Coordinates of N, CA, C and O in Angstrom, one line a residue:
M250 N 4.5 -16.1 8.7 CA 4.6 -15.6 7.4 C 3.3 -15.2 6.9 O 2.1 -15.9 6.9
L251 N 3.2 -14.1 6.1 CA 2.0 -13.6 5.6 C 1.8 -14.0 4.2 O 2.7 -14.1 3.4
H252 N 0.6 -14.8 4.0 CA 0.1 -15.2 2.7 C -0.7 -14.4 2.1 O -2.0 -14.4 2.5
I253 N -0.6 -13.4 1.3 CA -1.4 -12.4 0.9 C -2.6 -12.8 0.1 O -3.7 -12.2 0.1
S254 N -2.4 -14.0 -0.6 CA -3.6 -14.7 -1.2 C -4.9 -14.9 -0.3 O -5.9 -15.0 -0.7
Q255 N -4.6 -15.0 1.0 CA -5.6 -15.3 2.0 C -6.3 -14.0 2.5 O -7.2 -14.1 3.3
L256 N -5.9 -12.8 2.0 CA -6.5 -11.5 2.4 C -7.9 -11.3 1.8 O -8.6 -10.5 2.2
S257 N -8.1 -12.1 0.7 CA -9.5 -11.8 -0.1 C -9.8 -13.3 -0.6 O -9.1 -13.9 -1.3
T258 N -11.0 -13.5 -0.6 CA -11.6 -14.8 -1.4 C -12.3 -14.1 -2.7 O -12.7 -15.0 -3.5
K259 N -12.4 -12.9 -2.6 CA -13.3 -12.5 -3.9 C -12.3 -11.9 -5.0 O -12.4 -11.9 -6.1
Y260 N -11.1 -11.2 -4.6 CA -10.2 -10.5 -5.4 C -8.8 -11.3 -5.6 O -8.4 -11.9 -4.6
K261 N -8.2 -11.1 -6.8 CA -6.9 -11.6 -6.9 C -5.9 -10.7 -6.4 O -6.2 -9.5 -6.5
I262 N -5.0 -11.2 -5.6 CA -4.0 -10.3 -4.8 C -2.6 -10.5 -5.3 O -2.2 -11.5 -5.5
K263 N -2.0 -9.3 -5.5 CA -0.5 -9.2 -6.0 C 0.3 -8.3 -5.2 O -0.1 -7.2 -5.1
K264 N 1.5 -8.7 -4.8 CA 2.5 -7.7 -4.4 C 2.9 -6.8 -5.4 O 3.3 -7.3 -6.6
M265 N 2.8 -5.5 -5.2 CA 3.1 -4.6 -6.3 C 4.5 -4.0 -6.2 O 5.1 -4.0 -5.1
G266 N 5.2 -3.8 -7.4 CA 6.5 -3.2 -7.3 C 6.8 -2.2 -8.4 O 5.7 -1.6 -9.0
E267 N 7.8 -1.7 -8.6 CA 8.2 -0.7 -9.6 C 7.7 -1.0 -11.0 O 7.3 -0.1 -11.8
E268 N 7.4 -2.3 -11.4 CA 6.9 -2.7 -12.8 C 5.5 -2.4 -12.8 O 4.9 -2.4 -13.9
D269 N 4.8 -2.0 -11.7 CA 3.4 -1.8 -11.7 C 3.0 -0.3 -11.5 O 1.8 -0.1 -11.3
I270 N 4.1 0.6 -11.5 CA 3.8 1.9 -11.4 C 2.7 2.4 -12.3 O 1.9 3.3 -11.9
S271 N 2.7 2.3 -13.5 CA 1.6 2.7 -14.5 C 0.3 2.3 -14.0 O -0.6 3.2 -14.1
R272 N 0.1 1.1 -13.7 CA -1.2 0.5 -13.1 C -1.6 1.2 -12.0 O -2.7 1.8 -11.7
I273 N -0.6 1.6 -11.0 CA -0.9 2.3 -9.7 C -1.3 3.7 -10.0 O -2.3 4.2 -9.5
L274 N -0.6 4.4 -10.9 CA -0.9 5.7 -11.2 C -2.3 5.8 -11.7 O -3.0 6.8 -11.6
N275 N -2.6 5.0 -12.8 CA -4.0 5.0 -13.5 C -5.0 4.9 -12.3 O -6.1 5.6 -12.3
L276 N -4.8 4.0 -11.3 CA -5.9 3.9 -10.3 C -6.0 5.1 -9.5 O -7.0 5.8 -9.2
E277 N -4.8 5.8 -9.0 CA -4.7 6.9 -8.3 C -5.2 8.1 -9.0 O -6.0 8.9 -8.4
N278 N -4.9 8.2 -10.3 CA -5.4 9.4 -11.0 C -7.0 9.3 -11.2 O -7.6 10.4 -11.6
G279 N -7.6 8.2 -11.0 CA -9.0 7.9 -11.2 C -9.7 8.5 -10.1 O -10.9 8.5 -9.8
N280 N -9.0 9.0 -8.9 CA -9.7 9.5 -7.8 C -9.1 10.9 -7.3 O -8.6 11.2 -6.4
P281 N -9.4 11.8 -8.2 CA -8.8 13.2 -8.0 C -9.3 13.9 -6.8 O -8.6 14.7 -6.2
L282 N -10.6 13.6 -6.4 CA -11.0 14.3 -5.1 C -10.2 13.7 -3.9 O -9.9 14.7 -3.0
Y283 N -9.8 12.7 -3.9 CA -9.0 12.2 -2.7 C -7.6 12.9 -2.6 O -7.3 13.5 -1.6
F284 N -7.1 13.2 -3.7 CA -5.7 13.8 -3.8 C -5.8 15.4 -3.7 O -5.0 16.0 -3.3
A285 N -7.0 15.9 -3.9 CA -7.3 17.3 -3.6 C -7.4 17.5 -2.2 O -6.9 18.6 -1.6
Y286 N -7.8 16.6 -1.3 CA -7.6 16.7 0.1 C -6.4 16.2 0.7 O -6.1 16.4 1.9
C287 N -5.9 15.2 0.0 CA -4.5 14.5 0.5 C -3.4 14.6 -0.4 O -3.2 13.6 -1.1
P288 N -2.8 15.8 -0.5 CA -1.8 15.9 -1.5 C -0.5 15.1 -1.1 O -0.5 14.6 -0.1
P289 N 0.5 14.8 -2.1 CA 0.6 15.5 -3.3 C -0.2 14.6 -4.4 O -0.5 13.6 -4.2
K290 N -0.3 15.4 -5.5 CA -1.0 14.8 -6.7 C -0.1 13.6 -7.1 O 1.1 13.6 -7.0
P291 N -0.7 12.4 -7.5 CA 0.1 11.3 -7.7 C 1.0 11.5 -9.0 O 0.6 11.9 -10.0
C292 N 2.2 11.0 -8.9 CA 3.2 10.8 -10.0 C 4.1 9.7 -9.8 O 4.1 9.0 -8.9
R293 N 5.0 9.4 -10.7 CA 5.9 8.3 -10.7 C 6.7 8.5 -9.4 O 6.9 7.4 -8.6
E294 N 7.2 9.6 -9.1 CA 8.1 9.9 -7.9 C 7.2 9.4 -6.4 O 7.8 8.8 -5.6
T295 N 5.9 10.0 -6.5 CA 5.2 9.7 -5.3 C 5.0 8.2 -5.0 O 4.9 7.6 -4.1
V296 N 4.6 7.5 -6.3 CA 4.4 6.0 -6.1 C 5.7 5.3 -5.8 O 5.7 4.4 -4.8
L297 N 6.9 5.6 -6.3 CA 8.1 5.0 -6.0 C 8.4 5.4 -4.4 O 8.8 4.3 -3.7
N298 N 8.2 6.4 -3.9 CA 8.2 6.8 -2.5 C 7.2 5.9 -1.7 O 7.8 5.3 -0.7
D299 N 6.1 5.7 -2.2 CA 5.2 4.7 -1.3 C 5.7 3.4 -1.5 O 5.5 2.7 -0.4
L300 N 6.1 2.9 -2.4 CA 6.6 1.4 -2.6 C 7.8 1.4 -1.6 O 7.9 0.0 -1.0
K301 N 8.6 2.3 -1.4 CA 9.8 2.1 -0.4 C 9.6 2.7 0.9 O 10.5 2.4 1.9
A302 N 8.7 3.5 1.2 CA 8.5 4.1 2.5 C 8.3 3.1 3.7 O 7.6 2.2 3.6
L303 N 9.2 3.3 4.7 CA 9.1 2.4 5.9 C 9.2 3.1 7.0 O 9.8 4.3 7.4
P304 N 8.3 2.6 8.2 CA 8.6 3.3 9.5 C 9.8 2.9 10.1 O 10.6 2.0 9.7
E305 N 10.3 3.7 11.0 CA 11.5 3.4 11.6 C 11.5 2.1 12.4 O 10.7 1.6 12.9
G306 N 12.7 1.3 12.1 CA 12.8 -0.1 12.6 C 12.2 -1.2 11.9 O 12.2 -2.3 12.2
K307 N 11.6 -0.8 10.7 CA 11.1 -1.9 9.9 C 11.9 -2.0 8.7 O 12.7 -1.1 8.1
S308 N 11.7 -3.2 7.9 CA 12.5 -3.4 6.7 C 11.6 -3.8 5.5 O 10.5 -3.9 5.7
L309 N 12.1 -3.9 4.4 CA 11.4 -4.2 3.1 C 10.7 -5.7 3.2 O 9.6 -5.8 2.8
E310 N 11.2 -6.4 4.2 CA 10.7 -7.8 4.4 C 9.4 -7.7 5.1 O 8.5 -8.6 5.0
D311 N 9.2 -6.6 5.7 CA 8.0 -6.4 6.6 C 6.9 -5.8 5.8 O 5.8 -5.5 6.3
K312 N 7.3 -5.1 4.5 CA 6.3 -4.4 3.8 C 5.6 -5.2 2.7 O 6.4 -5.7 1.9
F313 N 4.4 -4.8 2.5 CA 3.6 -5.5 1.5 C 2.8 -4.4 0.9 O 1.8 -3.9 1.4
Y314 N 3.1 -4.0 -0.4 CA 2.5 -2.9 -1.0 C 1.5 -3.8 -2.1 O 2.1 -4.4 -3.1
I315 N 0.3 -4.0 -1.7 CA -0.6 -5.1 -2.3 C -1.7 -4.4 -3.2 O -2.2 -3.4 -2.9
G316 N -1.9 -5.0 -4.4 CA -2.8 -4.6 -5.4 C -3.9 -5.8 -5.4 O -3.8 -7.0 -5.2
F317 N -5.3 -5.2 -5.3 CA -6.5 -6.1 -5.4 C -7.0 -6.0 -6.8 O -7.3 -4.9 -7.3
F318 N -7.1 -7.2 -7.5 CA -7.6 -7.1 -8.9 C -9.0 -7.8 -9.0 O -9.2 -8.8 -8.3
E319 N -9.8 -7.1 -9.8 CA -11.1 -7.8 -10.3 C -10.9 -8.0 -11.8 O -10.7 -7.0 -12.6
N320 N -10.8 -9.3 -12.1 CA -10.4 -9.8 -13.5 C -8.9 -9.3 -13.6 O -8.1 -9.6 -12.7
D321 N -8.7 -8.5 -14.7 CA -7.4 -7.9 -14.8 C -7.2 -6.5 -14.4 O -6.2 -5.8 -14.7
S322 N -8.3 -5.9 -13.8 CA -8.3 -4.5 -13.4 C -7.8 -4.3 -12.0 O -8.5 -4.8 -11.1
L323 N -6.9 -3.3 -11.8 CA -6.6 -3.0 -10.4 C -7.6 -2.1 -9.9 O -8.0 -1.1 -10.4
I324 N -8.2 -2.5 -8.8 CA -9.4 -1.7 -8.1 C -8.9 -1.1 -6.6 O -9.6 -0.3 -6.4
A325 N -7.8 -1.5 -6.2 CA -7.6 -1.1 -4.8 C -6.0 -1.4 -4.7 O -5.5 -2.5 -5.2
I326 N -5.5 -0.5 -3.6 CA -4.1 -0.8 -3.3 C -4.0 -0.6 -1.6 O -4.7 0.1 -1.1
M327 N -3.2 -1.5 -1.0 CA -3.0 -1.4 0.3 C -1.6 -1.5 0.7 O -0.8 -2.3 0.3
D328 N -1.1 -0.5 1.6 CA 0.4 -0.6 2.0 C 0.2 -1.3 3.4 O -0.4 -0.6 4.2
F329 N 0.9 -2.4 3.6 CA 0.7 -3.2 4.8 C 2.0 -3.4 5.3 O 3.0 -3.9 4.6
I330 N 2.3 -3.0 6.6 CA 3.4 -3.3 7.3 C 3.1 -4.4 8.5 O 2.3 -4.2 9.2
I331 N 4.0 -5.3 8.4 CA 3.8 -6.4 9.4 C 4.3 -5.9 10.8 O 5.4 -5.4 10.9
S332 N 3.4 -6.3 11.8 CA 3.9 -6.0 13.2 C 4.3 -4.4 13.6 O 5.2 -4.2 14.3
F333 N 3.5 -3.5 12.8 CA 3.8 -2.1 13.0 C 3.1 -1.7 14.1 O 1.9 -1.7 14.2
Q334 N 3.8 -1.2 15.2 CA 3.2 -0.6 16.4 C 3.4 0.8 16.5 O 4.6 1.3 16.4
K335 N 2.4 1.6 17.0 CA 2.6 3.0 17.1 C 2.3 3.3 18.5 O 1.2 2.9 19.1
K336 N 3.3 3.9 19.2 CA 3.3 4.3 20.5 C 2.2 5.5 20.7 O 2.3 6.4 20.0
I337 N 1.3 5.6 21.8 CA 0.4 6.5 21.9 C 0.8 7.4 23.3 O 0.9 6.8 24.3
R338 N 1.1 8.6 23.1 CA 1.3 9.5 24.2 C 2.3 9.0 25.3 O 2.0 8.8 26.5
S339 N 3.3 8.4 24.8 CA 4.4 7.8 25.7 C 3.8 6.9 26.8 O 4.4 6.6 27.8
S340 N 2.7 6.3 26.6 CA 2.3 5.3 27.3 C 2.6 3.9 26.8 O 3.3 3.9 25.8
S341 N 2.2 2.8 27.5 CA 2.6 1.6 26.9 C 1.5 0.9 26.0 O 1.5 -0.2 25.8
V342 N 0.6 1.6 25.6 CA -0.5 1.2 24.8 C -0.1 1.5 23.4 O 0.5 2.4 22.9
Y343 N -0.4 0.4 22.5 CA 0.0 0.3 21.1 C -1.1 0.1 20.2 O -1.9 -0.6 20.7
L344 N -1.1 0.6 19.0 CA -2.0 0.3 18.0 C -1.5 -0.7 17.2 O -0.5 -0.8 16.8

């Protein structure tokens, strides 16, 4: 079982959800250069899609959309999938 609090000794960590969309959008909109190269531009719909997006064969129990906080400010987000393996060129090597 993943204990997200153990991912950092410096930052407070919280699993993010739909109630956090405004905070996530504020963070994403603070980095327009990233989204100039990696569209689409952030909006409520793109955040909702990110919160629910799953690779084939995975469930929401395997997904952790995590926020990293310094004091009360969201400073980073991470989309983390437990035991996600990606097959490379039909070989038996996995990432």
